[in-house]
Short mmCIF file of C-alpha atoms and ligand atoms in Angstrom, two decimals:
data_model
loop_
_atom_site.label_atom_id
_atom_site.label_comp_id
_atom_site.label_asym_id
_atom_site.label_seq_id
_atom_site.Cartn_x
_atom_site.Cartn_y
_atom_site.Cartn_z
CA MET A 1 80.06 91.30 -153.81
CA ALA A 2 78.71 91.28 -157.34
CA ILE A 3 78.19 88.11 -159.36
CA THR A 4 80.97 87.61 -161.91
CA ILE A 5 80.27 86.46 -165.46
CA LYS A 6 83.24 84.46 -166.70
CA THR A 7 84.91 85.22 -170.04
CA PRO A 8 85.73 82.35 -172.42
CA GLU A 9 89.37 82.52 -171.25
CA GLU A 10 88.30 82.30 -167.61
CA ILE A 11 85.94 79.41 -168.39
CA GLU A 12 88.84 77.46 -169.89
CA LYS A 13 90.82 77.98 -166.67
CA MET A 14 87.85 76.91 -164.55
CA ARG A 15 87.48 73.76 -166.68
CA THR A 16 91.10 72.94 -165.86
CA ALA A 17 90.70 73.65 -162.13
CA GLY A 18 87.49 71.61 -162.06
CA ARG A 19 89.10 68.67 -163.83
CA LEU A 20 92.03 68.69 -161.39
CA ALA A 21 89.72 68.71 -158.34
CA ALA A 22 87.75 65.79 -159.84
CA GLU A 23 91.00 63.90 -160.47
CA VAL A 24 91.93 64.20 -156.78
CA LEU A 25 88.65 62.49 -155.82
CA ASN A 26 89.34 59.74 -158.37
CA MET A 27 92.86 59.28 -157.05
CA ILE A 28 91.97 59.12 -153.34
CA GLY A 29 89.21 56.47 -153.64
CA ASP A 30 91.64 53.53 -153.53
CA TYR A 31 93.01 54.72 -150.18
CA VAL A 32 89.66 54.93 -148.38
CA LYS A 33 89.79 51.62 -146.48
CA PRO A 34 89.44 50.42 -142.87
CA GLY A 35 92.56 51.38 -140.89
CA VAL A 36 93.49 54.56 -142.75
CA THR A 37 93.39 57.89 -140.91
CA THR A 38 91.92 61.06 -142.37
CA ASN A 39 95.33 62.69 -141.85
CA GLU A 40 96.83 60.08 -144.18
CA LEU A 41 94.14 60.84 -146.78
CA ASN A 42 94.89 64.57 -146.35
CA ASP A 43 98.61 64.05 -146.83
CA ILE A 44 98.14 61.93 -149.97
CA CYS A 45 95.82 64.57 -151.49
CA HIS A 46 98.13 67.42 -150.46
CA HIS A 47 101.13 65.74 -152.08
CA TYR A 48 99.18 64.97 -155.27
CA ILE A 49 97.78 68.52 -155.61
CA VAL A 50 101.10 70.23 -154.93
CA ASN A 51 103.61 67.91 -156.61
CA VAL A 52 101.67 66.11 -159.35
CA GLN A 53 99.12 68.78 -160.31
CA GLN A 54 101.35 71.73 -159.42
CA ALA A 55 98.30 73.38 -157.94
CA THR A 56 97.38 74.77 -154.51
CA PRO A 57 94.97 73.23 -151.97
CA ALA A 58 92.55 76.10 -151.28
CA PRO A 59 91.39 75.01 -147.78
CA LEU A 60 94.89 75.19 -146.23
CA GLY A 61 95.00 78.45 -144.27
CA TYR A 62 91.57 79.56 -145.51
CA GLY A 63 89.20 81.56 -143.28
CA THR A 64 89.20 82.44 -139.59
CA PRO A 65 90.57 80.60 -137.74
CA PRO A 66 92.75 79.39 -140.64
CA PHE A 67 91.63 75.91 -141.77
CA PRO A 68 94.62 73.70 -140.83
CA LYS A 69 94.47 71.02 -143.55
CA SER A 70 94.31 70.67 -147.35
CA ILE A 71 90.99 68.82 -147.70
CA CYS A 72 87.81 68.47 -145.64
CA THR A 73 86.88 65.01 -144.35
CA SER A 74 83.43 64.80 -142.76
CA ILE A 75 82.60 61.42 -141.19
CA ASN A 76 79.15 59.96 -140.37
CA HIS A 77 77.26 62.63 -138.35
CA GLN A 78 79.70 65.37 -139.43
CA ILE A 79 77.94 67.59 -141.99
CA CYS A 80 80.86 69.48 -143.52
CA HIS A 81 84.26 71.12 -142.87
CA GLY A 82 85.56 68.12 -140.91
CA ILE A 83 89.27 68.52 -140.15
CA PRO A 84 91.54 65.57 -141.04
CA SER A 85 93.03 64.00 -137.90
CA ASP A 86 94.55 60.80 -136.53
CA LYS A 87 91.09 59.27 -136.34
CA ILE A 88 91.16 55.78 -137.89
CA LEU A 89 88.39 54.95 -140.35
CA LYS A 90 86.53 51.72 -139.64
CA LYS A 91 84.23 49.43 -141.58
CA GLY A 92 80.77 50.97 -141.92
CA ASP A 93 81.92 54.60 -141.66
CA SER A 94 80.90 56.89 -144.49
CA LEU A 95 82.58 60.17 -145.23
CA ASN A 96 82.57 63.14 -147.54
CA ILE A 97 85.90 64.23 -148.98
CA ASP A 98 85.79 67.82 -150.23
CA VAL A 99 88.61 68.97 -152.50
CA THR A 100 89.27 72.51 -153.69
CA VAL A 101 92.31 73.31 -155.82
CA ILE A 102 93.60 76.60 -157.20
CA LYS A 103 95.24 76.37 -160.62
CA ASP A 104 96.34 79.38 -162.67
CA GLY A 105 94.42 81.64 -160.25
CA TYR A 106 91.05 79.83 -160.48
CA HIS A 107 89.30 77.48 -158.06
CA GLY A 108 87.91 74.00 -158.69
CA ASP A 109 85.62 72.67 -155.91
CA THR A 110 83.99 69.24 -155.67
CA SER A 111 83.13 66.58 -153.10
CA ARG A 112 81.67 63.11 -152.89
CA MET A 113 80.72 60.43 -150.39
CA PHE A 114 82.86 57.34 -149.77
CA HIS A 115 81.97 54.23 -147.77
CA VAL A 116 84.61 52.46 -145.71
CA GLY A 117 84.04 48.78 -146.47
CA PRO A 118 80.45 47.75 -147.23
CA PRO A 119 77.99 50.51 -146.27
CA THR A 120 75.10 50.11 -143.87
CA VAL A 121 71.70 50.21 -145.61
CA ALA A 122 70.94 53.56 -143.96
CA ALA A 123 74.23 55.19 -145.02
CA GLN A 124 73.96 53.87 -148.55
CA ARG A 125 70.40 55.15 -148.97
CA LEU A 126 71.24 58.59 -147.54
CA ALA A 127 74.30 58.94 -149.80
CA GLU A 128 72.31 57.87 -152.87
CA VAL A 129 69.38 60.17 -152.24
CA THR A 130 71.76 63.07 -151.54
CA GLN A 131 73.53 62.48 -154.86
CA GLU A 132 70.13 62.42 -156.59
CA CYS A 133 69.30 65.73 -154.86
CA MET A 134 72.47 67.26 -156.33
CA TYR A 135 71.71 65.91 -159.82
CA LEU A 136 68.08 67.11 -159.70
CA GLY A 137 69.36 70.55 -158.71
CA ILE A 138 71.87 70.57 -161.57
CA LEU A 139 69.15 69.66 -164.09
CA GLN A 140 67.36 72.93 -163.21
CA VAL A 141 70.30 75.05 -164.37
CA ARG A 142 69.78 77.11 -167.54
CA PRO A 143 69.71 80.82 -168.38
CA GLY A 144 66.43 82.29 -167.12
CA ALA A 145 65.92 79.79 -164.31
CA THR A 146 66.35 81.06 -160.75
CA THR A 147 68.45 79.79 -157.86
CA GLY A 148 65.08 78.95 -156.28
CA HIS A 149 64.44 76.33 -159.00
CA ILE A 150 67.61 74.54 -157.85
CA GLY A 151 66.69 74.75 -154.17
CA GLU A 152 63.12 73.55 -154.70
CA ALA A 153 64.20 70.47 -156.67
CA ILE A 154 66.69 69.50 -153.95
CA GLN A 155 64.38 70.15 -151.01
CA LYS A 156 61.45 68.23 -152.56
CA HIS A 157 63.48 65.09 -153.17
CA ALA A 158 65.11 65.19 -149.73
CA GLU A 159 61.82 65.69 -147.91
CA GLN A 160 59.97 63.07 -149.99
CA ASN A 161 62.52 60.66 -148.55
CA ARG A 162 61.90 61.98 -145.02
CA TYR A 163 65.32 63.60 -144.86
CA SER A 164 66.08 67.24 -144.00
CA VAL A 165 68.09 69.96 -145.77
CA VAL A 166 70.85 71.82 -143.91
CA ARG A 167 70.17 75.59 -144.12
CA GLU A 168 73.32 77.14 -142.66
CA PHE A 169 75.58 76.29 -145.60
CA CYS A 170 74.92 76.71 -149.31
CA GLY A 171 76.45 76.45 -152.76
CA HIS A 172 78.34 79.49 -153.97
CA GLY A 173 79.70 81.36 -156.93
CA ILE A 174 83.35 80.53 -157.51
CA GLY A 175 86.21 81.75 -159.67
CA LYS A 176 89.27 83.76 -158.66
CA ARG A 177 87.76 83.60 -155.18
CA PHE A 178 86.75 80.48 -153.28
CA HIS A 179 83.35 81.81 -152.28
CA GLU A 180 81.63 84.42 -154.46
CA ASP A 181 78.04 85.47 -155.01
CA PRO A 182 75.48 84.15 -155.68
CA GLN A 183 74.46 81.93 -152.78
CA ILE A 184 72.87 78.71 -153.98
CA LEU A 185 70.38 77.66 -151.29
CA HIS A 186 69.50 73.98 -151.26
CA TYR A 187 65.88 74.73 -150.35
CA GLY A 188 63.28 77.26 -151.52
CA LYS A 189 60.79 77.87 -154.30
CA ALA A 190 61.08 78.23 -158.07
CA GLY A 191 61.21 81.95 -158.93
CA GLU A 192 62.95 82.97 -155.71
CA GLY A 193 66.56 84.14 -155.62
CA ILE A 194 68.47 85.43 -158.63
CA VAL A 195 68.04 84.71 -162.35
CA LEU A 196 70.80 82.52 -163.83
CA GLU A 197 72.81 83.88 -166.75
CA GLN A 198 75.17 82.27 -169.23
CA GLY A 199 78.78 82.47 -167.97
CA MET A 200 78.01 82.16 -164.25
CA VAL A 201 79.92 79.45 -162.39
CA PHE A 202 78.74 78.16 -159.03
CA THR A 203 78.63 75.04 -156.89
CA ILE A 204 75.65 72.91 -155.93
CA GLU A 205 76.53 71.02 -152.76
CA PRO A 206 73.50 69.83 -150.78
CA MET A 207 74.02 68.62 -147.22
CA ILE A 208 71.17 66.25 -146.34
CA ASN A 209 70.49 64.87 -142.85
CA GLN A 210 68.91 61.56 -141.89
CA GLY A 211 67.27 63.21 -138.88
CA LYS A 212 66.62 66.87 -138.12
CA ARG A 213 68.33 69.66 -140.04
CA HIS A 214 69.85 71.39 -137.02
CA LEU A 215 73.57 71.53 -136.51
CA LYS A 216 76.22 72.65 -134.08
CA ILE A 217 79.79 73.75 -134.70
CA LEU A 218 82.48 71.97 -132.68
CA PRO A 219 84.98 73.95 -130.53
CA ASP A 220 87.51 73.68 -133.41
CA GLN A 221 85.23 76.36 -134.98
CA TRP A 222 84.99 74.44 -138.29
CA THR A 223 83.44 71.00 -137.97
CA ALA A 224 79.66 71.10 -138.39
CA VAL A 225 77.82 68.10 -136.89
CA THR A 226 74.16 67.14 -136.67
CA LYS A 227 72.65 68.17 -133.34
CA ASP A 228 70.89 64.81 -133.07
CA HIS A 229 74.05 62.90 -134.11
CA MET A 230 72.22 61.20 -136.95
CA LEU A 231 73.99 60.74 -140.30
CA SER A 232 74.59 63.50 -142.85
CA ALA A 233 75.72 63.27 -146.47
CA GLN A 234 76.96 65.74 -149.09
CA TRP A 235 77.94 65.76 -152.76
CA GLU A 236 79.27 68.79 -154.64
CA HIS A 237 79.81 69.75 -158.26
CA MET A 238 80.93 73.01 -159.89
CA ILE A 239 78.55 74.11 -162.66
CA LEU A 240 78.87 76.51 -165.61
CA VAL A 241 75.67 78.07 -166.97
CA THR A 242 75.75 77.59 -170.77
CA GLU A 243 73.52 78.91 -173.56
CA GLN A 244 71.52 75.66 -173.57
CA GLY A 245 71.72 74.73 -169.89
CA PHE A 246 74.80 73.70 -167.95
CA GLU A 247 78.19 72.06 -168.01
CA VAL A 248 79.47 70.13 -164.98
CA LEU A 249 83.09 71.27 -164.64
CA THR A 250 83.95 68.61 -162.05
CA GLU A 251 82.32 65.54 -163.64
CA ARG A 252 84.10 62.20 -163.18
CA ALA A 253 84.19 59.46 -165.86
CA GLU A 254 82.43 57.12 -163.44
CA GLU A 255 79.31 59.35 -163.61
CA ALA A 256 78.91 59.10 -167.40
CA GLY A 257 75.26 58.84 -168.41
CA TRP A 258 73.88 60.34 -165.19
CA GLN A 259 71.59 62.77 -166.99
CA ASP A 260 69.73 60.02 -168.84
CA ARG A 261 69.52 57.86 -165.72
CA ILE A 262 68.11 60.68 -163.58
CA ARG A 263 65.67 61.88 -166.29
CA GLU A 264 64.42 58.30 -166.69
CA ARG A 265 64.11 57.57 -162.96
CA PHE A 266 62.28 60.83 -162.23
CA LYS A 267 60.32 60.92 -165.50
CA LEU A 268 61.74 64.32 -166.51
CA ALA A 269 61.66 65.73 -170.05
N1 MF3 B 301 85.06 73.20 -149.99
C1 MF3 B 301 84.10 73.80 -149.11
C2 MF3 B 301 82.99 74.30 -149.99
O1 MF3 B 301 82.47 73.50 -150.71
C3 MF3 B 301 84.66 74.90 -148.31
C4 MF3 B 301 85.69 74.45 -147.35
S1 MF3 B 301 86.30 75.81 -146.51
C5 MF3 B 301 87.54 75.11 -145.60
O2 MF3 B 301 82.63 75.43 -150.07
F1 MF3 B 301 88.24 76.07 -145.14
F2 MF3 B 301 87.00 74.33 -144.69
F3 MF3 B 301 88.24 74.36 -146.40
CO1 CO B 302 81.90 74.61 -152.38
CO1 CO B 303 83.78 72.05 -151.52
#
């Protein structure tokens, strides 16, 4: 499938879809507490997307076998595509909630980590470094850069922290379809992959493991878990390539100022 370049009208619709997906993550945070089940979190998000946002949860019925729920909830050693269930969250768990909405025909896709009660030192550090990996990848985005610039920045930071990068899943173009070209690998070398152009929209969604990178898929055919059962973390944003660089279509108010903070911490221009 060819890479689509979005028109100004399409970009406006993707801004709306991105904002709605971000608002679901903002909304659900208050409910992530010891004692809640991931099914309850799913049902709250489903209701909000359908009835408040008048949008559609893209995961529900997606793929083969059809994904059975409206969000993905991936706990502790689960890497991604965790299926909400009657499992009760307990103090010290950490989880990724991944939300994708369809509004006016266009997708908005974003995810973040949550801690249930106070995090363990190990879970906190993994979640923080993984978020930094995502931000460092985003800062590479501009016309003329390659997807390899994004992957290299992410891989370097993960491996400098003695973490590993999951290879089996990647970021993706997005628009009228949930998953479009190009693939955005979270590892690689500057200059590899495709050259970024103004008007492309894609996700950057690194999955970073505390131990080895290898994974297995559970018999439900969706849930990816670390083979060594060590922790995994993921953060995801949807990015537009602009004339000057990028626009984060799923940014949350809570993140304001992240570019300056990351440039300062990593001594970037
Ligand atoms: N939201 C995931 C992504 O970032 C895809 C989930 S597919 C599902 O690409 F079917 F599990 F929802
Ligand atoms: Co995605
Ligand atoms: Co997603």
